Amino acid sequence: MLDLLRNSFIMFSILPFFPFILVFFIYLKWKDNKRDALLMAMDVTTVFLIVSVSALFNNIFDLKFGFYLILLFLLIAVGMIGGAQNRMKGKVDVTRMLRAVWRMAFAIMTCSYILFAIIGLFRYIFKSM
C-alpha cells in the first residue's frame, strides 16, 4: 500500500497535469461547478508542481537546493502579500494571503515546469549527440 502511494506521488510529480485533470473531473462530477473544480484542481496540482519544478531545477543546473529555493520564494511572497495587506487594511487575513500565494505559485510553477521541461529536453538531446 505504501509503495502504491509513493509510486503514485512520483508519477503525479513527473506528469503534474494528470492530477490536475483527475481532480478537475472528479470534483466537477461531485459538485457540478466548473469554477470550484478548476480552483480545487489548481490547489492540488501545486504540490506536485513544486516537487517537479524543484527536481527539474536540480537536474538542469546540477544543484541540490531547488526545493528550498522554491520554499524561500514562497515565504518571501507570503511576507510581501502580508505586508501589503497590513498596510492597506490594517490587518492580515491569513486565509486570503495563503490562498493568493498558493494560486500565484501554481501559475509560476506551471510556467517554470514548461520552461524547465523544454530546457531539459534540449539539454538531453544535445548531450546525447
mmCIF file with all atom_site columns, C-alpha atoms in Angstrom:
data_model
loop_
_atom_site.group_PDB
_atom_site.id
_atom_site.type_symbol
_atom_site.label_atom_id
_atom_site.label_alt_id
_atom_site.label_comp_id
_atom_site.label_asym_id
_atom_site.label_entity_id
_atom_site.label_seq_id
_atom_site.pdbx_PDB_ins_code
_atom_site.Cartn_x
_atom_site.Cartn_y
_atom_site.Cartn_z
_atom_site.occupancy
_atom_site.B_iso_or_equiv
_atom_site.pdbx_formal_charge
_atom_site.auth_seq_id
_atom_site.auth_comp_id
_atom_site.auth_asym_id
_atom_site.auth_atom_id
_atom_site.pdbx_PDB_model_num
ATOM 1   C CA . MET A 1 1   ? 0.000   0.000  0.000   1.00 0.00 ? 1   MET A CA 1
ATOM 2   C CA . LEU A 1 2   ? 2.832   2.371  0.852   1.00 0.00 ? 2   LEU A CA 1
ATOM 3   C CA . ASP A 1 3   ? 4.552   1.552  -2.446  1.00 0.00 ? 3   ASP A CA 1
ATOM 4   C CA . LEU A 1 4   ? 1.359   2.384  -4.324  1.00 0.00 ? 4   LEU A CA 1
ATOM 5   C CA . LEU A 1 5   ? 1.154   5.799  -2.629  1.00 0.00 ? 5   LEU A CA 1
ATOM 6   C CA . ARG A 1 6   ? 4.818   6.515  -3.213  1.00 0.00 ? 6   ARG A CA 1
ATOM 7   C CA . ASN A 1 7   ? 4.697   5.449  -6.858  1.00 0.00 ? 7   ASN A CA 1
ATOM 8   C CA . SER A 1 8   ? 1.516   7.457  -7.439  1.00 0.00 ? 8   SER A CA 1
ATOM 9   C CA . PHE A 1 9   ? 3.116   10.558 -5.922  1.00 0.00 ? 9   PHE A CA 1
ATOM 10  C CA . ILE A 1 10  ? 6.196   10.085 -8.106  1.00 0.00 ? 10  ILE A CA 1
ATOM 11  C CA . MET A 1 11  ? 4.100   9.630  -11.251 1.00 0.00 ? 11  MET A CA 1
ATOM 12  C CA . PHE A 1 12  ? 1.948   12.668 -10.449 1.00 0.00 ? 12  PHE A CA 1
ATOM 13  C CA . SER A 1 13  ? 5.089   14.715 -9.781  1.00 0.00 ? 13  SER A CA 1
ATOM 14  C CA . ILE A 1 14  ? 6.650   13.716 -13.084 1.00 0.00 ? 14  ILE A CA 1
ATOM 15  C CA . LEU A 1 15  ? 3.450   14.478 -15.001 1.00 0.00 ? 15  LEU A CA 1
ATOM 16  C CA . PRO A 1 16  ? 1.607   17.097 -12.915 1.00 0.00 ? 16  PRO A CA 1
ATOM 17  C CA . PHE A 1 17  ? -1.121  17.645 -15.492 1.00 0.00 ? 17  PHE A CA 1
ATOM 18  C CA . PHE A 1 18  ? -2.542  14.194 -14.658 1.00 0.00 ? 18  PHE A CA 1
ATOM 19  C CA . PRO A 1 19  ? -3.608  15.117 -11.118 1.00 0.00 ? 19  PRO A CA 1
ATOM 20  C CA . PHE A 1 20  ? -4.986  18.389 -12.472 1.00 0.00 ? 20  PHE A CA 1
ATOM 21  C CA . ILE A 1 21  ? -7.224  16.582 -14.954 1.00 0.00 ? 21  ILE A CA 1
ATOM 22  C CA . LEU A 1 22  ? -8.134  13.880 -12.451 1.00 0.00 ? 22  LEU A CA 1
ATOM 23  C CA . VAL A 1 23  ? -9.100  16.289 -9.652  1.00 0.00 ? 23  VAL A CA 1
ATOM 24  C CA . PHE A 1 24  ? -10.899 18.625 -12.052 1.00 0.00 ? 24  PHE A CA 1
ATOM 25  C CA . PHE A 1 25  ? -13.197 15.947 -13.446 1.00 0.00 ? 25  PHE A CA 1
ATOM 26  C CA . ILE A 1 26  ? -13.823 14.201 -10.120 1.00 0.00 ? 26  ILE A CA 1
ATOM 27  C CA . TYR A 1 27  ? -14.661 17.482 -8.388  1.00 0.00 ? 27  TYR A CA 1
ATOM 28  C CA . LEU A 1 28  ? -16.759 18.626 -11.348 1.00 0.00 ? 28  LEU A CA 1
ATOM 29  C CA . LYS A 1 29  ? -18.742 15.379 -11.225 1.00 0.00 ? 29  LYS A CA 1
ATOM 30  C CA . TRP A 1 30  ? -19.143 15.702 -7.453  1.00 0.00 ? 30  TRP A CA 1
ATOM 31  C CA . LYS A 1 31  ? -20.046 19.411 -7.115  1.00 0.00 ? 31  LYS A CA 1
ATOM 32  C CA . ASP A 1 32  ? -21.096 20.314 -10.697 1.00 0.00 ? 32  ASP A CA 1
ATOM 33  C CA . ASN A 1 33  ? -19.322 23.691 -10.502 1.00 0.00 ? 33  ASN A CA 1
ATOM 34  C CA . LYS A 1 34  ? -16.593 24.378 -13.077 1.00 0.00 ? 34  LYS A CA 1
ATOM 35  C CA . ARG A 1 35  ? -15.038 27.310 -11.230 1.00 0.00 ? 35  ARG A CA 1
ATOM 36  C CA . ASP A 1 36  ? -14.698 25.428 -7.942  1.00 0.00 ? 36  ASP A CA 1
ATOM 37  C CA . ALA A 1 37  ? -13.419 22.342 -9.780  1.00 0.00 ? 37  ALA A CA 1
ATOM 38  C CA . LEU A 1 38  ? -10.767 24.434 -11.516 1.00 0.00 ? 38  LEU A CA 1
ATOM 39  C CA . LEU A 1 39  ? -9.660  26.089 -8.271  1.00 0.00 ? 39  LEU A CA 1
ATOM 40  C CA . MET A 1 40  ? -9.505  22.742 -6.435  1.00 0.00 ? 40  MET A CA 1
ATOM 41  C CA . ALA A 1 41  ? -7.502  21.191 -9.290  1.00 0.00 ? 41  ALA A CA 1
ATOM 42  C CA . MET A 1 42  ? -5.090  24.134 -9.170  1.00 0.00 ? 42  MET A CA 1
ATOM 43  C CA . ASP A 1 43  ? -4.663  23.819 -5.403  1.00 0.00 ? 43  ASP A CA 1
ATOM 44  C CA . VAL A 1 44  ? -3.948  20.074 -5.507  1.00 0.00 ? 44  VAL A CA 1
ATOM 45  C CA . THR A 1 45  ? -1.655  20.270 -8.536  1.00 0.00 ? 45  THR A CA 1
ATOM 46  C CA . THR A 1 46  ? 0.520   22.966 -6.965  1.00 0.00 ? 46  THR A CA 1
ATOM 47  C CA . VAL A 1 47  ? 2.042   20.405 -4.581  1.00 0.00 ? 47  VAL A CA 1
ATOM 48  C CA . PHE A 1 48  ? 3.098   18.192 -7.477  1.00 0.00 ? 48  PHE A CA 1
ATOM 49  C CA . LEU A 1 49  ? 4.356   21.156 -9.485  1.00 0.00 ? 49  LEU A CA 1
ATOM 50  C CA . ILE A 1 50  ? 6.576   22.325 -6.627  1.00 0.00 ? 50  ILE A CA 1
ATOM 51  C CA . VAL A 1 51  ? 8.181   18.885 -6.349  1.00 0.00 ? 51  VAL A CA 1
ATOM 52  C CA . SER A 1 52  ? 8.510   18.547 -10.117 1.00 0.00 ? 52  SER A CA 1
ATOM 53  C CA . VAL A 1 53  ? 9.963   22.010 -10.735 1.00 0.00 ? 53  VAL A CA 1
ATOM 54  C CA . SER A 1 54  ? 12.460  21.610 -7.910  1.00 0.00 ? 54  SER A CA 1
ATOM 55  C CA . ALA A 1 55  ? 13.605  18.269 -9.373  1.00 0.00 ? 55  ALA A CA 1
ATOM 56  C CA . LEU A 1 56  ? 13.884  19.758 -12.867 1.00 0.00 ? 56  LEU A CA 1
ATOM 57  C CA . PHE A 1 57  ? 15.797  22.742 -11.474 1.00 0.00 ? 57  PHE A CA 1
ATOM 58  C CA . ASN A 1 58  ? 18.210  20.432 -9.643  1.00 0.00 ? 58  ASN A CA 1
ATOM 59  C CA . ASN A 1 59  ? 18.667  18.293 -12.737 1.00 0.00 ? 59  ASN A CA 1
ATOM 60  C CA . ILE A 1 60  ? 19.235  21.151 -15.190 1.00 0.00 ? 60  ILE A CA 1
ATOM 61  C CA . PHE A 1 61  ? 21.575  23.222 -13.043 1.00 0.00 ? 61  PHE A CA 1
ATOM 62  C CA . ASP A 1 62  ? 23.259  20.296 -11.219 1.00 0.00 ? 62  ASP A CA 1
ATOM 63  C CA . LEU A 1 63  ? 22.301  21.751 -7.842  1.00 0.00 ? 63  LEU A CA 1
ATOM 64  C CA . LYS A 1 64  ? 20.619  20.304 -4.768  1.00 0.00 ? 64  LYS A CA 1
ATOM 65  C CA . PHE A 1 65  ? 18.637  23.205 -3.308  1.00 0.00 ? 65  PHE A CA 1
ATOM 66  C CA . GLY A 1 66  ? 15.774  23.674 -5.793  1.00 0.00 ? 66  GLY A CA 1
ATOM 67  C CA . PHE A 1 67  ? 13.075  22.729 -3.285  1.00 0.00 ? 67  PHE A CA 1
ATOM 68  C CA . TYR A 1 68  ? 14.483  25.081 -0.651  1.00 0.00 ? 68  TYR A CA 1
ATOM 69  C CA . LEU A 1 69  ? 14.758  27.890 -3.197  1.00 0.00 ? 69  LEU A CA 1
ATOM 70  C CA . ILE A 1 70  ? 11.078  27.489 -4.067  1.00 0.00 ? 70  ILE A CA 1
ATOM 71  C CA . LEU A 1 71  ? 10.165  27.486 -0.366  1.00 0.00 ? 71  LEU A CA 1
ATOM 72  C CA . LEU A 1 72  ? 12.218  30.643 0.110   1.00 0.00 ? 72  LEU A CA 1
ATOM 73  C CA . PHE A 1 73  ? 10.340  32.379 -2.717  1.00 0.00 ? 73  PHE A CA 1
ATOM 74  C CA . LEU A 1 74  ? 7.012   31.236 -1.254  1.00 0.00 ? 74  LEU A CA 1
ATOM 75  C CA . LEU A 1 75  ? 7.967   32.637 2.161   1.00 0.00 ? 75  LEU A CA 1
ATOM 76  C CA . ILE A 1 76  ? 9.056   35.926 0.608   1.00 0.00 ? 76  ILE A CA 1
ATOM 77  C CA . ALA A 1 77  ? 5.735   36.108 -1.261  1.00 0.00 ? 77  ALA A CA 1
ATOM 78  C CA . VAL A 1 78  ? 3.829   35.444 1.983   1.00 0.00 ? 78  VAL A CA 1
ATOM 79  C CA . GLY A 1 79  ? 5.748   38.269 3.657   1.00 0.00 ? 79  GLY A CA 1
ATOM 80  C CA . MET A 1 80  ? 5.181   40.697 0.815   1.00 0.00 ? 80  MET A CA 1
ATOM 81  C CA . ILE A 1 81  ? 1.464   39.981 0.462   1.00 0.00 ? 81  ILE A CA 1
ATOM 82  C CA . GLY A 1 82  ? 1.014   40.014 4.241   1.00 0.00 ? 82  GLY A CA 1
ATOM 83  C CA . GLY A 1 83  ? 2.815   43.350 4.450   1.00 0.00 ? 83  GLY A CA 1
ATOM 84  C CA . ALA A 1 84  ? 0.679   44.796 1.668   1.00 0.00 ? 84  ALA A CA 1
ATOM 85  C CA . GLN A 1 85  ? -2.496  43.589 3.391   1.00 0.00 ? 85  GLN A CA 1
ATOM 86  C CA . ASN A 1 86  ? -1.341  45.097 6.666   1.00 0.00 ? 86  ASN A CA 1
ATOM 87  C CA . ARG A 1 87  ? -0.624  48.472 5.046   1.00 0.00 ? 87  ARG A CA 1
ATOM 88  C CA . MET A 1 88  ? -3.888  48.552 3.103   1.00 0.00 ? 88  MET A CA 1
ATOM 89  C CA . LYS A 1 89  ? -6.360  47.154 5.652   1.00 0.00 ? 89  LYS A CA 1
ATOM 90  C CA . GLY A 1 90  ? -4.506  47.373 8.943   1.00 0.00 ? 90  GLY A CA 1
ATOM 91  C CA . LYS A 1 91  ? -4.760  43.616 9.475   1.00 0.00 ? 91  LYS A CA 1
ATOM 92  C CA . VAL A 1 92  ? -3.695  40.423 7.748   1.00 0.00 ? 92  VAL A CA 1
ATOM 93  C CA . ASP A 1 93  ? -6.252  37.915 6.502   1.00 0.00 ? 93  ASP A CA 1
ATOM 94  C CA . VAL A 1 94  ? -4.118  34.778 6.688   1.00 0.00 ? 94  VAL A CA 1
ATOM 95  C CA . THR A 1 95  ? -6.501  32.617 4.655   1.00 0.00 ? 95  THR A CA 1
ATOM 96  C CA . ARG A 1 96  ? -6.667  35.054 1.743   1.00 0.00 ? 96  ARG A CA 1
ATOM 97  C CA . MET A 1 97  ? -2.926  35.635 1.895   1.00 0.00 ? 97  MET A CA 1
ATOM 98  C CA . LEU A 1 98  ? -2.088  31.924 1.762   1.00 0.00 ? 98  LEU A CA 1
ATOM 99  C CA . ARG A 1 99  ? -4.642  31.313 -0.981  1.00 0.00 ? 99  ARG A CA 1
ATOM 100 C CA . ALA A 1 100 ? -3.165  34.147 -3.062  1.00 0.00 ? 100 ALA A CA 1
ATOM 101 C CA . VAL A 1 101 ? 0.390   32.841 -2.651  1.00 0.00 ? 101 VAL A CA 1
ATOM 102 C CA . TRP A 1 102 ? -0.683  29.269 -3.400  1.00 0.00 ? 102 TRP A CA 1
ATOM 103 C CA . ARG A 1 103 ? -2.522  30.251 -6.592  1.00 0.00 ? 103 ARG A CA 1
ATOM 104 C CA . MET A 1 104 ? 0.334   32.507 -7.654  1.00 0.00 ? 104 MET A CA 1
ATOM 105 C CA . ALA A 1 105 ? 2.685   29.577 -7.048  1.00 0.00 ? 105 ALA A CA 1
ATOM 106 C CA . PHE A 1 106 ? 0.521   27.453 -9.354  1.00 0.00 ? 106 PHE A CA 1
ATOM 107 C CA . ALA A 1 107 ? 0.887   29.966 -12.183 1.00 0.00 ? 107 ALA A CA 1
ATOM 108 C CA . ILE A 1 108 ? 4.620   30.442 -11.689 1.00 0.00 ? 108 ILE A CA 1
ATOM 109 C CA . MET A 1 109 ? 5.301   26.716 -11.218 1.00 0.00 ? 109 MET A CA 1
ATOM 110 C CA . THR A 1 110 ? 3.305   25.860 -14.359 1.00 0.00 ? 110 THR A CA 1
ATOM 111 C CA . CYS A 1 111 ? 5.379   28.281 -16.436 1.00 0.00 ? 111 CYS A CA 1
ATOM 112 C CA . SER A 1 112 ? 8.578   27.060 -14.774 1.00 0.00 ? 112 SER A CA 1
ATOM 113 C CA . TYR A 1 113 ? 7.638   23.418 -15.398 1.00 0.00 ? 113 TYR A CA 1
ATOM 114 C CA . ILE A 1 114 ? 7.087   24.063 -19.106 1.00 0.00 ? 114 ILE A CA 1
ATOM 115 C CA . LEU A 1 115 ? 10.300  26.096 -19.409 1.00 0.00 ? 115 LEU A CA 1
ATOM 116 C CA . PHE A 1 116 ? 12.457  23.618 -17.473 1.00 0.00 ? 116 PHE A CA 1
ATOM 117 C CA . ALA A 1 117 ? 10.952  20.648 -19.320 1.00 0.00 ? 117 ALA A CA 1
ATOM 118 C CA . ILE A 1 118 ? 11.840  22.220 -22.669 1.00 0.00 ? 118 ILE A CA 1
ATOM 119 C CA . ILE A 1 119 ? 15.337  23.150 -21.467 1.00 0.00 ? 119 ILE A CA 1
ATOM 120 C CA . GLY A 1 120 ? 15.838  19.663 -20.041 1.00 0.00 ? 120 GLY A CA 1
ATOM 121 C CA . LEU A 1 121 ? 14.657  18.044 -23.263 1.00 0.00 ? 121 LEU A CA 1
ATOM 122 C CA . PHE A 1 122 ? 17.012  20.124 -25.412 1.00 0.00 ? 122 PHE A CA 1
ATOM 123 C CA . ARG A 1 123 ? 19.839  19.539 -22.967 1.00 0.00 ? 123 ARG A CA 1
ATOM 124 C CA . TYR A 1 124 ? 19.248  15.775 -23.109 1.00 0.00 ? 124 TYR A CA 1
ATOM 125 C CA . ILE A 1 125 ? 19.101  15.797 -26.924 1.00 0.00 ? 125 ILE A CA 1
ATOM 126 C CA . PHE A 1 126 ? 22.301  17.814 -27.330 1.00 0.00 ? 126 PHE A CA 1
ATOM 127 C CA . LYS A 1 127 ? 24.114  15.853 -24.637 1.00 0.00 ? 127 LYS A CA 1
ATOM 128 C CA . SER A 1 128 ? 23.369  12.566 -26.416 1.00 0.00 ? 128 SER A CA 1
ATOM 129 C CA . MET A 1 129 ? 24.692  13.813 -29.779 1.00 0.00 ? 129 MET A CA 1
#
